Short mmCIF file of C-alpha atoms in Angstrom, two decimals:
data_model
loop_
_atom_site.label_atom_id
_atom_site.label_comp_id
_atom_site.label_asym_id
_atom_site.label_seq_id
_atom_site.Cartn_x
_atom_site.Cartn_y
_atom_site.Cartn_z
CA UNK A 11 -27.49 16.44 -5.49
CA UNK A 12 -24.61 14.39 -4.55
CA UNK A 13 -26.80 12.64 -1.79
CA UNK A 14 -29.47 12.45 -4.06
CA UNK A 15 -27.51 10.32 -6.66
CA UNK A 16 -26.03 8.01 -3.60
CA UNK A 17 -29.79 7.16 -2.53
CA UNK A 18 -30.61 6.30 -6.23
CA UNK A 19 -27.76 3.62 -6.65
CA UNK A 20 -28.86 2.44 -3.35
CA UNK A 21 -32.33 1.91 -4.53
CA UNK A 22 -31.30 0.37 -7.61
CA UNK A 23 -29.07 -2.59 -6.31
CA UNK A 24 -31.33 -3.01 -3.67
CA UNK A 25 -34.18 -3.51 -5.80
CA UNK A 26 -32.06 -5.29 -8.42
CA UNK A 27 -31.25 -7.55 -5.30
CA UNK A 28 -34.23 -8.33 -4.34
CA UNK A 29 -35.51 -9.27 -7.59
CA UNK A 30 -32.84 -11.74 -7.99
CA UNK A 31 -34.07 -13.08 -4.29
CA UNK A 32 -37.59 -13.26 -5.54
CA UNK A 33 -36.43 -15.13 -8.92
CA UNK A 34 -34.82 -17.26 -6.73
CA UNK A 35 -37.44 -18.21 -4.29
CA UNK A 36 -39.78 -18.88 -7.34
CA UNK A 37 -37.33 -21.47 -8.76
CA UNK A 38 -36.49 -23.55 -6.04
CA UNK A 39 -37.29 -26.58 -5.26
CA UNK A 40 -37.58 -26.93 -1.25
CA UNK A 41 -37.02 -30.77 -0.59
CA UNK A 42 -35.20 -32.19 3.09
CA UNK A 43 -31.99 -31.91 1.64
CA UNK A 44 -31.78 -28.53 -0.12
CA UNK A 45 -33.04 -27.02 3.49
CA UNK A 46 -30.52 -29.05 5.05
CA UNK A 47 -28.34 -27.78 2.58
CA UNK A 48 -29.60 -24.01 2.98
CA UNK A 49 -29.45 -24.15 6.56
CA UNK A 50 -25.94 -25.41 7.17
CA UNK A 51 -24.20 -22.88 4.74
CA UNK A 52 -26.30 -19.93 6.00
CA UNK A 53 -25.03 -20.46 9.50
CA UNK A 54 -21.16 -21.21 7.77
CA UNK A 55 -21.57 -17.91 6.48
CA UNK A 56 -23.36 -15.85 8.49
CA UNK A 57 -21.20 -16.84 11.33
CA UNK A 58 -17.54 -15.77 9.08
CA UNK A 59 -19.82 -12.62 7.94
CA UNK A 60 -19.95 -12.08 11.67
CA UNK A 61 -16.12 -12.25 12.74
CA UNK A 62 -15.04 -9.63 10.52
CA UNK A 63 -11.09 -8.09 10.36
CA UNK A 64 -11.08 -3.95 10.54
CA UNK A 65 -8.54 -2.95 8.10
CA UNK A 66 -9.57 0.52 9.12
CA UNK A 67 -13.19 1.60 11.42
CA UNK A 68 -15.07 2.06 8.12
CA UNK A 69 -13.43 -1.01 6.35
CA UNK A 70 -13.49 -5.02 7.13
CA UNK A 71 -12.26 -8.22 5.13
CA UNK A 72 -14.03 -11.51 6.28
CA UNK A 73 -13.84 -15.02 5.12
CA UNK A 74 -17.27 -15.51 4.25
CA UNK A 75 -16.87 -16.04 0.42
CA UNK A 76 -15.14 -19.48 1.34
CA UNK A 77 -18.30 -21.25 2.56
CA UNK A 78 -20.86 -19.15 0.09
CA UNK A 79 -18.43 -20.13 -2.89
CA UNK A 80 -19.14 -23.71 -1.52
CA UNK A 81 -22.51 -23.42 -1.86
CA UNK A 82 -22.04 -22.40 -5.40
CA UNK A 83 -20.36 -25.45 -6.09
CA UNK A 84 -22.84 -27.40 -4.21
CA UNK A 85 -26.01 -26.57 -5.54
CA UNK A 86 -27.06 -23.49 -7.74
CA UNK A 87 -27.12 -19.85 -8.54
CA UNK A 88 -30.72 -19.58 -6.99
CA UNK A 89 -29.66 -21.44 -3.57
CA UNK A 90 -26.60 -19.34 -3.40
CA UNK A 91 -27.94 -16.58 -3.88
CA UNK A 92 -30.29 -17.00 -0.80
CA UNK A 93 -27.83 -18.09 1.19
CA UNK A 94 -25.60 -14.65 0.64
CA UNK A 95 -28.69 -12.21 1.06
CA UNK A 96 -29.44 -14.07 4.56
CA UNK A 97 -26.17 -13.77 5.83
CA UNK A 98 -25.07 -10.58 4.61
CA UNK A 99 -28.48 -8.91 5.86
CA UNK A 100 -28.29 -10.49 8.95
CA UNK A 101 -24.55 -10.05 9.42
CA UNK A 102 -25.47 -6.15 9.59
CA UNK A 103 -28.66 -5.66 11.27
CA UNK A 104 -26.74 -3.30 13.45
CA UNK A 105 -26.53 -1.05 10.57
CA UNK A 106 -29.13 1.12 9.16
CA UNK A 107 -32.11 -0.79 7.43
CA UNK A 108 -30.87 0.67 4.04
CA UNK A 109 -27.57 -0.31 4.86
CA UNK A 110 -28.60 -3.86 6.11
CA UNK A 111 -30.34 -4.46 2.36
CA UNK A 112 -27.62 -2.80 0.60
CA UNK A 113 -25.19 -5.25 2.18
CA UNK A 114 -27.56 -8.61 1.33
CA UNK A 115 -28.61 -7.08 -2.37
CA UNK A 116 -25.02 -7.00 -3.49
CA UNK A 117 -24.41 -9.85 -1.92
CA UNK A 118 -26.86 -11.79 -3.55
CA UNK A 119 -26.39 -9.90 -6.76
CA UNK A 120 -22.60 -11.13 -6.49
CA UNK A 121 -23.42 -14.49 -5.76
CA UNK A 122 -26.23 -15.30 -8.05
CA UNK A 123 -24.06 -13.86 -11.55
CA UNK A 124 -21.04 -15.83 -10.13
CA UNK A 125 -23.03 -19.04 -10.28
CA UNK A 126 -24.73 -18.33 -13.24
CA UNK A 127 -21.64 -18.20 -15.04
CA UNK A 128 -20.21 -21.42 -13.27
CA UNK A 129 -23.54 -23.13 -14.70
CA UNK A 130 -23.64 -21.80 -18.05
CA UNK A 131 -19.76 -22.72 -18.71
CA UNK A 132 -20.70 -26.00 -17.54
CA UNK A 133 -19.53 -26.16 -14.44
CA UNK A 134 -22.10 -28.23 -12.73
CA UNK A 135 -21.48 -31.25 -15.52
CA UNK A 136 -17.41 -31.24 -14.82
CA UNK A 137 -15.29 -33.37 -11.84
CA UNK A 138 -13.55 -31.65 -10.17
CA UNK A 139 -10.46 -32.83 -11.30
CA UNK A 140 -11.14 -32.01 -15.31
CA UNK A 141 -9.11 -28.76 -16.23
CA UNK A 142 -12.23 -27.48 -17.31
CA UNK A 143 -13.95 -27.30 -13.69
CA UNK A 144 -11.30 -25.03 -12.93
CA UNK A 145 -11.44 -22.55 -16.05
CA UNK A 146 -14.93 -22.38 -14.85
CA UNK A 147 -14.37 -21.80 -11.54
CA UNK A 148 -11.97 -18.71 -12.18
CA UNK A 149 -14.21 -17.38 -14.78
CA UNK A 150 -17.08 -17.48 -11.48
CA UNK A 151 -14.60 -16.39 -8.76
CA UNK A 152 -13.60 -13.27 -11.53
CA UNK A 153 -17.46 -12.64 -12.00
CA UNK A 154 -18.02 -12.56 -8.05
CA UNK A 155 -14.87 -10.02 -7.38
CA UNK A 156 -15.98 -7.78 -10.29
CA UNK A 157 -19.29 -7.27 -8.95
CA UNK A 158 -18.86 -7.43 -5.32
CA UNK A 159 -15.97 -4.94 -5.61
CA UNK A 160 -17.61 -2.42 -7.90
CA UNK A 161 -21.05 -2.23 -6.45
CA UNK A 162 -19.42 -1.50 -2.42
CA UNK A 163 -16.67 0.68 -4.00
CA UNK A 164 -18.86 2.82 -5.86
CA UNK A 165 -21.25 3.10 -2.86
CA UNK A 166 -18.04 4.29 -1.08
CA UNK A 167 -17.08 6.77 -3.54
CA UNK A 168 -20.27 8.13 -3.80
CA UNK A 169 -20.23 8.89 0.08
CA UNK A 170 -16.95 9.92 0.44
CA UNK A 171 -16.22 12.01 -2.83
CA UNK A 172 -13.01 10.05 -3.60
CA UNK A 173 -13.05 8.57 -7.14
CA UNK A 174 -13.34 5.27 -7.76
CA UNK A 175 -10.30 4.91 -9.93
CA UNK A 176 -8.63 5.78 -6.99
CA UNK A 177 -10.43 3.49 -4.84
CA UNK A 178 -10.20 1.08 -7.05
CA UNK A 179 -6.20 1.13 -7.59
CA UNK A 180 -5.78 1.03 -3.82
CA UNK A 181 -8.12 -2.36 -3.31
CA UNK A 182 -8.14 -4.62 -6.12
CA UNK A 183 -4.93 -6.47 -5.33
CA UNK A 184 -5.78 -7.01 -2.19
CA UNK A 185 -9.23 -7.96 -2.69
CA UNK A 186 -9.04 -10.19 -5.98
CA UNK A 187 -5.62 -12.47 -3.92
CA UNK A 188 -8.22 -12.42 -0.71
CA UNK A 189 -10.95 -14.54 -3.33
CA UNK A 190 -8.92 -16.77 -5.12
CA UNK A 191 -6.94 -17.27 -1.93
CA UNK A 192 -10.08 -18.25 0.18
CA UNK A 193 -11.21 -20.86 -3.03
CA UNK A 194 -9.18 -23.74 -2.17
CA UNK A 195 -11.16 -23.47 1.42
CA UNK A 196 -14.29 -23.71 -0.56
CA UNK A 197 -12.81 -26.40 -2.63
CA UNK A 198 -12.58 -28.51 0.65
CA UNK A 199 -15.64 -27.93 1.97
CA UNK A 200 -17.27 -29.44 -1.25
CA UNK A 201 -15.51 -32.31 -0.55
CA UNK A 202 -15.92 -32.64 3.26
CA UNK A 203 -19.71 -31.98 2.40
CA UNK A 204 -19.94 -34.68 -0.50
CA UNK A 205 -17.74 -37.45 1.04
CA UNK A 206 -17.71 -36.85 5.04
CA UNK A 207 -20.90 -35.35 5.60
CA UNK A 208 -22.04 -32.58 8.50
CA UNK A 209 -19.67 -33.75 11.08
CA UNK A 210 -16.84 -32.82 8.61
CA UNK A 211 -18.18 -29.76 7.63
CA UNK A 212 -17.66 -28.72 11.69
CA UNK A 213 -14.57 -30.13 11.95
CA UNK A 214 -13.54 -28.09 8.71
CA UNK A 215 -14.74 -24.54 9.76
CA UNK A 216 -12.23 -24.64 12.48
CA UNK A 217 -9.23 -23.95 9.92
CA UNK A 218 -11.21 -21.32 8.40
CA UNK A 219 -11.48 -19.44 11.55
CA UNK A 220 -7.55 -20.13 11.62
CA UNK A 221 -7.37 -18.11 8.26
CA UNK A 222 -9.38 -15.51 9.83
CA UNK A 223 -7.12 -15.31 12.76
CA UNK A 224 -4.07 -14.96 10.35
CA UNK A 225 -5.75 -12.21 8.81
CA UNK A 226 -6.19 -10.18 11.87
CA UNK A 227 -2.74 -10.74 13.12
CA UNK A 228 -1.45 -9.30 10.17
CA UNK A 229 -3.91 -6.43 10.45
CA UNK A 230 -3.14 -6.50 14.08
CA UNK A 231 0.76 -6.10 13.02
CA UNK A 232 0.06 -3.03 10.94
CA UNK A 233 -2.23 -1.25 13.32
CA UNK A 234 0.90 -1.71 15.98
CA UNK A 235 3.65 -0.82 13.40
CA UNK A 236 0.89 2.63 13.24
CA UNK A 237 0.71 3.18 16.81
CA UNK A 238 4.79 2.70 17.34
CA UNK A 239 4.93 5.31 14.87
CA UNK A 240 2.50 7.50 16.29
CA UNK A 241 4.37 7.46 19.42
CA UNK A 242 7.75 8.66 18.08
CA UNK A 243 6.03 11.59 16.42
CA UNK A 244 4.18 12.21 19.87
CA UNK A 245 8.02 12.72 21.45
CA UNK A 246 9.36 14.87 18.78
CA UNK A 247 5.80 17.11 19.30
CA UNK A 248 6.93 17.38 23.08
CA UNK A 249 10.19 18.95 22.29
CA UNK A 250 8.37 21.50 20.14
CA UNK A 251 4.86 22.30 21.15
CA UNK A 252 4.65 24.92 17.78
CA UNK A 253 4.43 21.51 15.55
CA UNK A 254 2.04 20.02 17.87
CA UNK A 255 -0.11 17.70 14.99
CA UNK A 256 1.80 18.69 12.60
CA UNK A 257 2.80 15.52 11.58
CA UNK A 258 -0.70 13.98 11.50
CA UNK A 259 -1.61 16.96 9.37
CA UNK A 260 0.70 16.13 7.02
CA UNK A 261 -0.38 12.48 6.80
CA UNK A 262 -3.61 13.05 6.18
CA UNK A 263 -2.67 15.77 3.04
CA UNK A 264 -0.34 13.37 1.80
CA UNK A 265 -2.63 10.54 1.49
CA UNK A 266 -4.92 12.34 -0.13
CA UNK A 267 -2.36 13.61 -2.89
CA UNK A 268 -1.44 10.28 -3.44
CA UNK A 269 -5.05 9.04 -3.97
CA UNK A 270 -5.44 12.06 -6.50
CA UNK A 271 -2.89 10.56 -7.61
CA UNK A 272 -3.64 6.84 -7.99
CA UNK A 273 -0.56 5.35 -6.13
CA UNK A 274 -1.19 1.87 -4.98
CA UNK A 275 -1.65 0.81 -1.32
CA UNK A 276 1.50 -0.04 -0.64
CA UNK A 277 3.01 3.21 -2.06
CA UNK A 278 0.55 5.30 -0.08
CA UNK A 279 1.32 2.67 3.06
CA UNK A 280 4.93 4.28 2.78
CA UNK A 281 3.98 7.88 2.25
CA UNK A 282 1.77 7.75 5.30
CA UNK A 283 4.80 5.93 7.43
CA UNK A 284 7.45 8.32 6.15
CA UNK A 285 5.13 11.48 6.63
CA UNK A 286 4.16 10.57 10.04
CA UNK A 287 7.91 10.00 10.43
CA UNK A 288 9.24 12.90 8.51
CA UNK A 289 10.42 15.16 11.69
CA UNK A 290 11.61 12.21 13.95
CA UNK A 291 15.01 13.34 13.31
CA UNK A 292 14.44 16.28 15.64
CA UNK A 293 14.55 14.21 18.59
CA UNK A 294 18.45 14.86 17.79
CA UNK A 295 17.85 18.77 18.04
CA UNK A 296 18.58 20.68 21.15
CA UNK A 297 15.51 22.53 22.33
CA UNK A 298 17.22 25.72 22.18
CA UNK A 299 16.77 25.40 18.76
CA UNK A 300 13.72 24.21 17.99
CA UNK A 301 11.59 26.76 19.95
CA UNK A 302 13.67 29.77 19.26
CA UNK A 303 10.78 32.40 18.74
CA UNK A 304 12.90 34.56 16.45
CA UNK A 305 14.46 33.63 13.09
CA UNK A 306 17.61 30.96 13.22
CA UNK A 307 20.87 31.94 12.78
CA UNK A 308 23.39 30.74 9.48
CA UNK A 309 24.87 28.08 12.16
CA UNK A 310 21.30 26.84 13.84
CA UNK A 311 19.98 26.49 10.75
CA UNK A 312 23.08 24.25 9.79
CA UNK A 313 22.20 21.89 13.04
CA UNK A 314 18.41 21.95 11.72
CA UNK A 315 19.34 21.26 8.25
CA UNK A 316 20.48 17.28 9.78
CA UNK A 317 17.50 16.08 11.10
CA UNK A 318 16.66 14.92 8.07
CA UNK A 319 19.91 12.54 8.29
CA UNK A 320 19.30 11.58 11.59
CA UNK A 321 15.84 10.54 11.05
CA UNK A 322 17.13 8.13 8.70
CA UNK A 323 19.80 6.49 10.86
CA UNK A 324 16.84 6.48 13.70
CA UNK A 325 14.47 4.24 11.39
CA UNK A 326 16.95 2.19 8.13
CA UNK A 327 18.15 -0.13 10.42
CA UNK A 328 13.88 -1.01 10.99
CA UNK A 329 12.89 -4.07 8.15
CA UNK A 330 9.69 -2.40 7.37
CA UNK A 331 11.24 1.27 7.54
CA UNK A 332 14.07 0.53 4.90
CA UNK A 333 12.08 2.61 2.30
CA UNK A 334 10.17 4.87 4.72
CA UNK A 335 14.14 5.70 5.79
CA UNK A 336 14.80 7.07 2.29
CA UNK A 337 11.62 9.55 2.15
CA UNK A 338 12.49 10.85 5.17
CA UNK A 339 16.58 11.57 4.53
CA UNK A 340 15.01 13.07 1.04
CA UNK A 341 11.88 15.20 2.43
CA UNK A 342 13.79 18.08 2.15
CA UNK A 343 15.40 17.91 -0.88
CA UNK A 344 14.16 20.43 -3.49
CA UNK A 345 13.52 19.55 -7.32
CA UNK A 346 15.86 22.21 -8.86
CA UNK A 347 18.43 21.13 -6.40
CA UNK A 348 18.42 23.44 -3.64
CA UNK A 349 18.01 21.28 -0.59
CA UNK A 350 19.60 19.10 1.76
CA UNK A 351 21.26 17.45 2.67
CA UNK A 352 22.56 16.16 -0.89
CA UNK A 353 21.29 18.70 -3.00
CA UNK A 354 19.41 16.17 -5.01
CA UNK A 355 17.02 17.08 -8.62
CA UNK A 356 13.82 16.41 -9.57
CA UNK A 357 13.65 12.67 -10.10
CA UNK A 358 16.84 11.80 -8.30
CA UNK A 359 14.15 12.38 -5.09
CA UNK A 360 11.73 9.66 -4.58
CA UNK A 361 8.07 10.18 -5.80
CA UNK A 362 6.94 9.69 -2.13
CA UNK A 363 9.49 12.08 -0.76
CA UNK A 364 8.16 15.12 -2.87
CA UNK A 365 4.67 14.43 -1.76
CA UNK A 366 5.78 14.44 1.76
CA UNK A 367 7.85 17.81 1.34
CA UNK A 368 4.67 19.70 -0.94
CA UNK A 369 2.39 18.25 2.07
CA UNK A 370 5.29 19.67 4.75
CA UNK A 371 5.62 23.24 3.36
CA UNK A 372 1.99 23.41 2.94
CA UNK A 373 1.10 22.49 6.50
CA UNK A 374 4.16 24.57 7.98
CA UNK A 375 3.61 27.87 6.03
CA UNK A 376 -0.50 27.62 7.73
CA UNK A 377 0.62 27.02 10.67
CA UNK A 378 1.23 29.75 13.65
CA UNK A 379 5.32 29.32 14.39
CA UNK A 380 6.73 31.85 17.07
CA UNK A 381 8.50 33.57 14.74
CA UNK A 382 5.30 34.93 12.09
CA UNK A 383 2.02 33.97 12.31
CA UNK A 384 0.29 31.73 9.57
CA UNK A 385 -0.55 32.22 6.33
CA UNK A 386 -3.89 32.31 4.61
CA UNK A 387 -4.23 28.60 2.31
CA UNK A 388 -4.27 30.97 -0.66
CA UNK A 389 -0.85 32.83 0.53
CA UNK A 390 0.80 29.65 1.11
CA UNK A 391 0.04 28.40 -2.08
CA UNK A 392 1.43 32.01 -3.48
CA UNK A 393 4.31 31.76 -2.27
CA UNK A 394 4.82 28.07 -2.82
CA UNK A 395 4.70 28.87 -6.47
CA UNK A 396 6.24 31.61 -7.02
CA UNK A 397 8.67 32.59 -3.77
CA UNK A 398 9.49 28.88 -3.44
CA UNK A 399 9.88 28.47 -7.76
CA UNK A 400 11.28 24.84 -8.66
CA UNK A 401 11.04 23.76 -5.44
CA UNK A 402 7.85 21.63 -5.63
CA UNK A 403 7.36 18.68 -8.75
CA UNK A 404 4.78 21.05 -10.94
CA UNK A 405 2.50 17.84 -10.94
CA UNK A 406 1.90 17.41 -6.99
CA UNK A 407 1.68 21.49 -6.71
CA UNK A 408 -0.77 21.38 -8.91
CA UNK A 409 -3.02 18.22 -7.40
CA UNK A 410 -2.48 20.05 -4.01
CA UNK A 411 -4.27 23.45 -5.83
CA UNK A 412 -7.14 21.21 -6.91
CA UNK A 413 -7.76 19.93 -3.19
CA UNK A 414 -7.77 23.38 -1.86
CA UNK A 415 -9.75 24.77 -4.53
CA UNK A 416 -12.31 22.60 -5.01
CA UNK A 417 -12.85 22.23 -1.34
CA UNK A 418 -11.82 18.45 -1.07
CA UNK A 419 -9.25 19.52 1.65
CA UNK A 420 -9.50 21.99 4.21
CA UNK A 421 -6.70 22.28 7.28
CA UNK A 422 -8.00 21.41 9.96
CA UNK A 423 -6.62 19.64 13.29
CA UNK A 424 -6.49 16.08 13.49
#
């Protein structure tokens, strides 16, 4: 059913997309200068719809909206709307034919209402300089994020099961300061276009690869940040080959809590950092210790009970770790107040910090440990509840039930 429903919203915007196309076709006007016109922004944007930045392997930004915004400006809903199916089909002929329309129809679709609301606030009648251009402008700009956004999210929902308010929360920031951010590079290409001609426009799409760049080094910086995590966790899984994964298990869970939860992306950026993180304190633990295959005595389990501490004086001292540090000197603290190491309650412990720890237990309790071999999901949740009472903040328990119930989230190995 579920795959049913996601071919039926493909079919509609593609078909909705393609009927804007053929509207469009019908009402231009081909002369010299509107192919001129057609040709030159085509290849501006096809060529940024070609140089994407990965944010992840299923997920890209690119700077194309700067010279199809342009074209707005320049000419008309019907032109631009061309202009966004070309490039945006041809950008991702790669991809599955379905997938290939999909990408032009909502492209166009975005494209055409955005002009169409430029023109019908008057838009095409102001200078640029009138306050008026601009409330037009934003009004367009809102129009094209709206749609663009909602038509791939939902398509992404649909095929991944997450909802879209989740989706949603996590992107819009990002996406909506990526538009408006790109407009004052369409802004200049009108102008370059109108008062230099071609050889400006040339000249200009060099500092709009130079945006693109920027974005991908700060992509680039993240993905390295990721990896230099990665690698910390990958000693701290060589001193104890019984939490082998563990870590990345615990990642994963907690991300997914948080998007049942709605947290923004930069709150679920620090839950996946601090999770990954969580046991780098054990680097400090003799190995004695840590692969004991019996139970720990009163005194080892004093020595275990630090690594929480010394994970934090491993990573504060890091700029981008400040608040990562905090989860992980809190991942073991317990909302009634029985953890360590500072016996902290309920919201005295960071939000972040008690998904970590429900995500921790959860992952430890079905896992095999030399000491007892693991428990079923549905013991682990037993005894979370009701061995483990007042531990666990009621609200993330019970998301965490959901997930296992309703099959969204199964252990498995990363």
């Amino acid at each position: 059913m579920k795959r049913l429903v996601f071919f039926l919203y493909l079919g509609c915007v593609i078909g909705t997309g393609l009927g804007i196309l053929g509207l469009s076709l019908l009402r231009l006007s081909w002369s010299p200068h509107l192919l001129s016109l057609f040709a030159t922004f085509t290849t501006l944007t096809l060529v940024a719809e070609l140089l994407p930045v990965y944010l992840r392997p299923e997920a890209a930004i690119s700077v194309s909206f700067a010279p199809l915004y342009a074209a707005i400006l320049l000419s008309s809903p019907f032109l631009a709307t061309l202009i966004a199916f070309v490039a945006a089909f041809s950008g991702t002929l790669k991809s599955r034919w379905y997938k290939s329309l999909f990408n032009g129809a909502q492209y166009a679709i975005s494209a055409f209402l955005s002009g169409l609301v430029f023109e019908r606030l008057g838009g095409y009648g102001f200078h640029w300089n009138e306050p008026l251009f601009y409330l037009a402008v934003g009004a367009s700009i809102g129009i094209f994020f709206l749609c663009n956004v909602l038509l791939v999210l939902t398509v992404v929902s649909l095929s991944s099961n997450v909802p879209l308010t989740a989706i949603w929360r996590q992107s819009i920031n990002g996406i909506l300061l990526q538009y408006f951010a790109l407009f004052p590079f369409s802004l200049l290409l009108y102008f370059v276009y109108n008062y230099v001609g071609y050889v400006g426009i040339a000249l200009f799409f060099l500092p709009l690869l130079v945006a693109r760049y920027s974005f991908k080094l700060f992509v680039d910086t993240k993905r390295m940040h990721l990896e230099l995590l990665r690698a910390l966790t990958a000693a701290v899984d060589a001193k104890d080959p019984y939490t082998r994964g563990h870590s990345a298990r615990v990642a994963q869970l907690a991300l997914r809590i948080a998007d049942c939860l709605n947290l923004s992306g930069k709150e679920k950026e620090v839950i996946e950092y601090a999770a990954i993180l969580h046991d780098v304190g054990k680097i400090g633990i003799t190995d004695t210790i840590l692969s004991k295959p019996g139970r720990l005595s009163p005194e080892e389990y004093r020595v275990i009970q630090e690594h929480p501490l010394i994970g934090y004086r491993i990573v504060k001292d890091v700029d981008f770790l400040r608040r990562v540090a905090e989860i992980i000197l809190t991942h073991h603290e317990r909302c009634n107040g029985h953890g360590y190491p500072e016996g902290r309650k309920m919201e005295e412990i960071p939000l972040e910090a008690r998904i970590v720890a429900v995500a921790d237990v959860f992952d430890a309790l079905t896992s095999e440990r030399p000491y007892r071999r693991a428990y079923t999901v549905d013991e682990a949740l037993e005894i979370m509840e009701n061995e483990e009472e007042g531990h666990f903040d009621p609200k993330i328990l019970a998301v965490l039930k959901d997930l296992v119930s309703s099959g969204a989230w199964r252990r498995d190995s990363p």
